[in-house]
CSV table of C-alpha atoms in Angstrom, one decimal:
chain,number,residue,atom,x,y,z
A,1,MET,CA,35.2,-12.5,17.1
A,2,GLY,CA,32.7,-13.3,14.5
A,3,ILE,CA,29.2,-11.9,14.7
A,4,ASP,CA,26.6,-12.1,17.2
A,5,LEU,CA,23.0,-11.8,16.3
A,6,GLN,CA,19.9,-11.5,18.4
A,7,VAL,CA,16.3,-11.5,17.2
A,8,LEU,CA,14.5,-8.7,18.7
A,9,GLY,CA,11.3,-9.1,16.5
A,10,SER,CA,10.5,-12.0,14.2
A,11,GLY,CA,7.1,-10.9,13.4
A,12,THR,CA,5.2,-8.3,11.1
A,13,SER,CA,2.5,-5.7,11.7
A,14,ALA,CA,0.0,-8.5,12.6
A,15,PRO,CA,-0.8,-8.3,16.3
A,16,SER,CA,1.1,-11.1,18.2
A,17,ALA,CA,1.7,-11.8,21.8
A,18,ASP,CA,4.8,-13.6,20.9
A,19,ARG,CA,6.4,-11.7,18.0
A,20,SER,CA,7.4,-8.1,17.9
A,21,CYS,CA,7.9,-6.4,14.5
A,22,ALA,CA,11.1,-6.8,12.5
A,23,ALA,CA,14.2,-5.9,14.4
A,24,TYR,CA,17.5,-7.6,15.0
A,25,ALA,CA,20.6,-6.7,17.1
A,26,PHE,CA,24.1,-7.6,15.8
A,27,ARG,CA,27.6,-7.1,17.4
A,28,THR,CA,30.9,-7.4,15.9
A,29,ALA,CA,34.5,-6.4,17.3
A,30,ASP,CA,33.7,-2.8,16.1
A,31,GLY,CA,30.5,-2.5,18.0
A,32,LEU,CA,26.7,-3.0,18.2
A,33,GLY,CA,24.2,-2.2,15.5
A,34,LEU,CA,20.4,-2.7,14.8
A,35,LEU,CA,19.0,-4.2,11.5
A,36,ASP,CA,15.5,-2.5,11.4
A,37,CYS,CA,13.8,-1.2,14.5
A,38,GLY,CA,10.1,-1.9,14.0
A,39,PRO,CA,7.6,-1.3,17.0
A,40,GLY,CA,8.4,-3.2,20.1
A,41,THR,CA,12.2,-2.8,19.6
A,42,VAL,CA,12.8,-0.4,22.6
A,43,ARG,CA,11.1,-2.9,24.9
A,44,ARG,CA,13.0,-6.0,23.2
A,45,LEU,CA,16.4,-4.2,23.7
A,46,ALA,CA,15.6,-3.9,27.5
A,47,GLU,CA,14.4,-7.5,27.7
A,48,ALA,CA,17.7,-8.6,26.0
A,49,GLY,CA,19.7,-6.6,28.3
A,50,ILE,CA,21.2,-4.4,25.5
A,51,ASP,CA,22.2,-0.8,26.4
A,52,THR,CA,20.7,1.4,23.8
A,53,ASN,CA,23.8,3.8,24.3
A,54,ASP,CA,26.0,1.2,22.9
A,55,ILE,CA,24.3,1.2,19.6
A,56,ARG,CA,26.6,2.7,16.8
A,57,TRP,CA,24.6,1.9,13.7
A,58,ILE,CA,21.0,1.5,12.5
A,59,LEU,CA,20.6,-0.3,9.1
A,60,LEU,CA,17.1,0.2,7.9
A,61,THR,CA,15.8,-2.1,5.0
A,62,HIS,CA,12.9,0.3,4.2
A,63,ARG,CA,10.4,2.7,5.5
A,64,HIS,CA,7.3,0.6,6.2
A,65,VAL,CA,6.1,1.0,9.8
A,66,ASP,CA,6.8,-2.5,11.0
A,67,HIS,CA,10.6,-2.0,10.1
A,68,CYS,CA,11.3,1.6,11.3
A,69,ALA,CA,8.6,2.9,13.8
A,70,ASP,CA,10.8,2.6,16.9
A,71,LEU,CA,13.6,4.9,15.3
A,72,ALA,CA,11.7,7.9,16.6
A,73,PRO,CA,11.3,6.6,20.3
A,74,LEU,CA,14.9,5.7,20.2
A,75,LEU,CA,16.1,9.2,19.0
A,76,PHE,CA,13.5,10.8,21.5
A,77,TRP,CA,15.3,8.9,24.4
A,78,TRP,CA,18.9,9.9,23.1
A,79,HIS,CA,17.8,13.5,23.0
A,80,ALA,CA,17.2,13.4,26.7
A,81,PRO,CA,20.2,14.3,28.9
A,82,GLU,CA,19.1,11.5,31.2
A,83,SER,CA,20.1,9.0,28.4
A,84,GLY,CA,23.8,9.9,28.6
A,85,ARG,CA,24.3,9.3,24.9
A,86,THR,CA,27.4,10.6,23.6
A,87,LEU,CA,28.5,7.8,20.9
A,88,PRO,CA,28.1,9.0,17.2
A,89,LEU,CA,25.2,7.4,15.5
A,90,GLU,CA,25.1,6.3,11.7
A,91,ILE,CA,21.8,5.6,10.0
A,92,HIS,CA,21.9,3.6,6.8
A,93,GLY,CA,19.0,2.9,4.6
A,94,PRO,CA,17.6,2.9,1.0
A,95,VAL,CA,16.6,5.8,-1.3
A,96,GLU,CA,14.5,8.2,0.7
A,97,THR,CA,16.1,7.5,4.0
A,98,VAL,CA,17.3,11.2,4.3
A,99,ARG,CA,13.8,12.3,3.5
A,100,TYR,CA,12.4,10.1,6.2
A,101,TRP,CA,14.9,11.5,8.7
A,102,GLU,CA,14.1,15.0,7.6
A,103,GLY,CA,10.2,14.2,7.8
A,104,LEU,CA,10.5,12.9,11.5
A,105,ARG,CA,12.4,16.1,12.4
A,106,ARG,CA,9.5,18.3,10.8
A,107,ILE,CA,7.0,16.3,12.9
A,108,TYR,CA,8.8,16.0,16.1
A,109,GLY,CA,11.3,19.0,15.9
A,110,ASP,CA,14.4,19.0,18.0
A,111,TRP,CA,13.0,16.5,20.4
A,112,ILE,CA,14.4,13.6,18.2
A,113,VAL,CA,17.7,15.2,17.6
A,114,PRO,CA,20.3,13.5,19.9
A,115,ALA,CA,23.0,15.3,21.6
A,116,CYS,CA,25.6,13.0,19.8
A,117,PRO,CA,26.5,13.5,16.1
A,118,VAL,CA,24.2,11.8,13.5
A,119,GLU,CA,25.0,10.8,10.0
A,120,VAL,CA,22.3,9.5,7.7
A,121,ARG,CA,23.3,7.6,4.4
A,122,GLU,CA,21.4,6.1,1.6
A,123,TRP,CA,22.3,3.0,-0.6
A,124,SER,CA,20.9,0.8,-3.3
A,125,CYS,CA,23.9,-1.3,-4.6
A,126,GLY,CA,27.0,-0.3,-2.5
A,127,GLU,CA,29.7,-1.1,0.1
A,128,PHE,CA,30.7,0.7,3.2
A,129,ARG,CA,32.4,-0.1,6.5
A,130,LEU,CA,31.3,0.1,10.1
A,131,GLY,CA,34.3,0.8,12.1
A,132,GLU,CA,37.7,-0.7,11.1
A,133,GLY,CA,36.8,-4.3,10.5
A,134,THR,CA,33.3,-4.7,9.6
A,135,ALA,CA,32.3,-4.6,5.8
A,136,VAL,CA,28.9,-4.2,4.5
A,137,ARG,CA,27.4,-4.6,1.1
A,138,THR,CA,23.9,-3.8,0.0
A,139,ALA,CA,21.5,-4.9,-2.9
A,140,PRO,CA,17.9,-3.8,-3.9
A,141,THR,CA,15.2,-6.4,-3.2
A,142,ALA,CA,11.9,-7.3,-4.9
A,143,HIS,CA,9.4,-5.2,-2.6
A,144,SER,CA,6.7,-2.7,-2.8
A,145,THR,CA,8.9,0.3,-1.9
A,146,PRO,CA,12.7,1.0,-2.2
A,147,THR,CA,14.3,-1.8,0.0
A,148,VAL,CA,17.7,-3.0,0.5
A,149,ALA,CA,19.2,-6.1,1.6
A,150,TYR,CA,22.5,-6.1,3.6
A,151,ARG,CA,25.5,-8.6,4.0
A,152,ILE,CA,27.7,-8.0,6.9
A,153,GLU,CA,31.2,-9.5,7.1
A,154,ALA,CA,33.2,-9.4,10.3
A,155,GLY,CA,36.0,-11.6,12.0
A,156,GLY,CA,35.8,-14.2,9.2
A,157,ALA,CA,32.0,-14.6,9.5
A,158,SER,CA,29.3,-13.6,7.2
A,159,LEU,CA,25.7,-12.6,7.8
A,160,ALA,CA,23.1,-11.8,5.1
A,161,PHE,CA,19.9,-10.1,5.8
A,162,SER,CA,17.1,-10.0,3.2
A,163,GLY,CA,14.7,-7.5,4.7
A,164,ASP,CA,11.4,-7.7,2.9
A,165,THR,CA,11.5,-9.3,-0.5
A,166,GLY,CA,10.1,-11.5,-3.2
A,167,PRO,CA,12.1,-14.0,-5.1
A,168,CYS,CA,15.1,-11.9,-6.1
A,169,ASP,CA,18.3,-12.9,-7.9
A,170,ALA,CA,20.1,-9.8,-6.3
A,171,VAL,CA,19.3,-11.1,-3.0
A,172,ALA,CA,20.4,-14.6,-3.7
A,173,ASP,CA,23.7,-13.2,-5.1
A,174,LEU,CA,24.4,-11.1,-2.1
A,175,ALA,CA,23.7,-14.1,0.2
A,176,LYS,CA,26.2,-16.4,-1.6
A,177,GLY,CA,28.0,-18.6,0.7
A,178,ALA,CA,26.9,-16.6,3.8
A,179,ASP,CA,27.5,-18.4,7.0
A,180,LEU,CA,23.8,-17.4,8.2
A,181,PHE,CA,21.1,-16.2,5.8
A,182,VAL,CA,18.3,-14.5,7.6
A,183,LEU,CA,15.4,-14.6,5.2
A,184,GLU,CA,11.8,-13.4,5.3
A,185,CYS,CA,9.1,-16.0,5.2
A,186,ALA,CA,5.9,-14.0,5.3
A,187,LEU,CA,3.1,-16.1,3.6
A,188,PRO,CA,1.9,-19.6,2.8
A,189,GLU,CA,2.1,-20.9,-0.8
A,190,GLU,CA,-1.7,-20.2,-1.5
A,191,MET,CA,-1.2,-16.5,-0.5
A,192,ARG,CA,1.9,-15.9,-2.7
A,193,VAL,CA,2.5,-12.4,-3.9
A,194,PRO,CA,5.6,-11.1,-5.8
A,195,THR,CA,6.7,-8.9,-3.0
A,196,HIS,CA,7.1,-11.5,-0.2
A,197,MET,CA,8.5,-14.9,0.3
A,198,THR,CA,6.7,-18.5,0.8
A,199,PRO,CA,8.6,-21.4,2.4
A,200,SER,CA,9.3,-22.9,-0.9
A,201,ASP,CA,10.6,-19.7,-2.3
A,202,CYS,CA,12.8,-19.4,0.7
A,203,GLY,CA,14.1,-22.9,0.0
A,204,ARG,CA,15.0,-22.1,-3.6
A,205,MET,CA,16.6,-18.9,-2.7
A,206,ALA,CA,18.8,-20.4,0.0
A,207,ALA,CA,19.7,-23.3,-2.4
A,208,ALA,CA,20.7,-20.7,-5.1
A,209,ALA,CA,22.7,-18.7,-2.5
A,210,GLY,CA,24.4,-21.8,-1.1
A,211,CYS,CA,24.3,-20.5,2.4
A,212,GLY,CA,25.6,-22.6,5.3
A,213,HIS,CA,22.4,-22.0,7.6
A,214,LEU,CA,19.1,-20.5,6.9
A,215,LEU,CA,17.2,-18.6,9.5
A,216,LEU,CA,13.5,-17.9,8.5
A,217,THR,CA,11.6,-14.9,10.0
A,218,HIS,CA,8.9,-12.2,9.4
A,219,PHE,CA,6.0,-14.6,9.9
A,220,TYR,CA,2.3,-13.5,9.2
A,221,PRO,CA,0.0,-15.7,11.1
A,222,PRO,CA,-1.3,-17.8,8.2
A,223,VAL,CA,2.2,-19.1,7.4
A,224,GLU,CA,2.7,-20.4,10.8
A,225,ARG,CA,-0.2,-22.9,10.2
A,226,VAL,CA,1.9,-24.8,7.7
A,227,ASP,CA,5.0,-27.1,7.9
A,228,ILE,CA,7.5,-24.2,7.0
A,229,PRO,CA,10.7,-26.4,7.4
A,230,ALA,CA,9.4,-29.3,5.2
A,231,LEU,CA,8.2,-26.9,2.3
A,232,CYS,CA,11.6,-25.2,2.5
A,233,ARG,CA,13.8,-28.5,2.6
A,234,ALA,CA,12.1,-29.7,-0.4
A,235,HIS,CA,14.5,-27.2,-2.3
A,236,TYR,CA,17.4,-26.6,0.3
A,237,ARG,CA,19.3,-29.3,2.0
A,238,GLY,CA,21.0,-27.1,4.5
A,239,PRO,CA,19.9,-26.4,8.2
A,240,VAL,CA,16.9,-24.4,8.8
A,241,THR,CA,15.9,-22.6,12.0
A,242,LEU,CA,12.6,-20.7,12.6
A,243,ALA,CA,13.2,-17.3,14.4
A,244,LYS,CA,11.6,-16.4,17.5
A,245,ASP,CA,12.0,-13.2,19.6
A,246,LEU,CA,15.1,-13.1,21.8
A,247,LEU,CA,16.7,-16.0,19.8
A,248,ARG,CA,20.7,-15.5,19.8
A,249,ALA,CA,23.0,-16.6,17.1
A,250,ARG,CA,26.7,-16.8,17.3
A,251,ILE,CA,28.2,-16.8,13.8
A,252,GLU,CA,31.7,-18.0,13.1
A,253,SER,CA,33.3,-18.9,9.8
A,254,GLY,CA,31.4,-22.1,8.7
A,255,ARG,CA,29.6,-22.5,12.0
A,256,VAL,CA,26.3,-21.0,13.6
A,257,ARG,CA,25.2,-21.8,17.1
A,258,PHE,CA,21.8,-20.7,18.7
A,259,GLY,CA,20.6,-19.9,22.1
A,260,VAL,CA,17.7,-18.0,23.7
A,261,GLY,CA,17.5,-15.1,26.1
A,262,ALA,CA,19.6,-12.2,27.2
């Protein structure tokens, strides 16, 4: 089957009429999952025609608000009998994810405890499986709080997802040879910081990874005023696509196809 990916949010915490905060839906033969769920995820799921009750896994990269704030609304909905939620839920994330889950429960009480079973697990460097045939590896990133990147392999296809990071050998190694590398591209060159990527940083990391196709995302407004692909292609010769909300990707071994909409 490969992997189907849909961008639900390609932006940041900066207000935007076009870009929601970080969120991505992925589907394999084993089921449906989310990579991050920042503000706007619930609405984008509806726009994409995705039934939230089908979500089996939520993979959080870190606890910054623009990557996880819609976890509570999702849990609140799944608590309601009207949701009809019965499928078990797994939440994966970096160190302090269990503490985050427990903190939400202290704030909101049982209102965010779904009727379905919930398992919460933490990772730095590790490997686990989602269902029978979906393998996941994690690696720490260069960010301002504990953050993990993910590599998902299923049906002969591979997807690497950086989350938030600055230039980082561990992330490049995780993305080695991936069919699709989803990489943050937050800031222009003149605003470079060690915890986020610029277009040229993205080109260098993609070249080091030797990925098949590069999908850039997580744009702050200033970076959208520069020629992102040109700056990236100065270092990486493979295909480069700029993410937008509701963009879809079909990932197969050695091949990525894009479309838009539900």
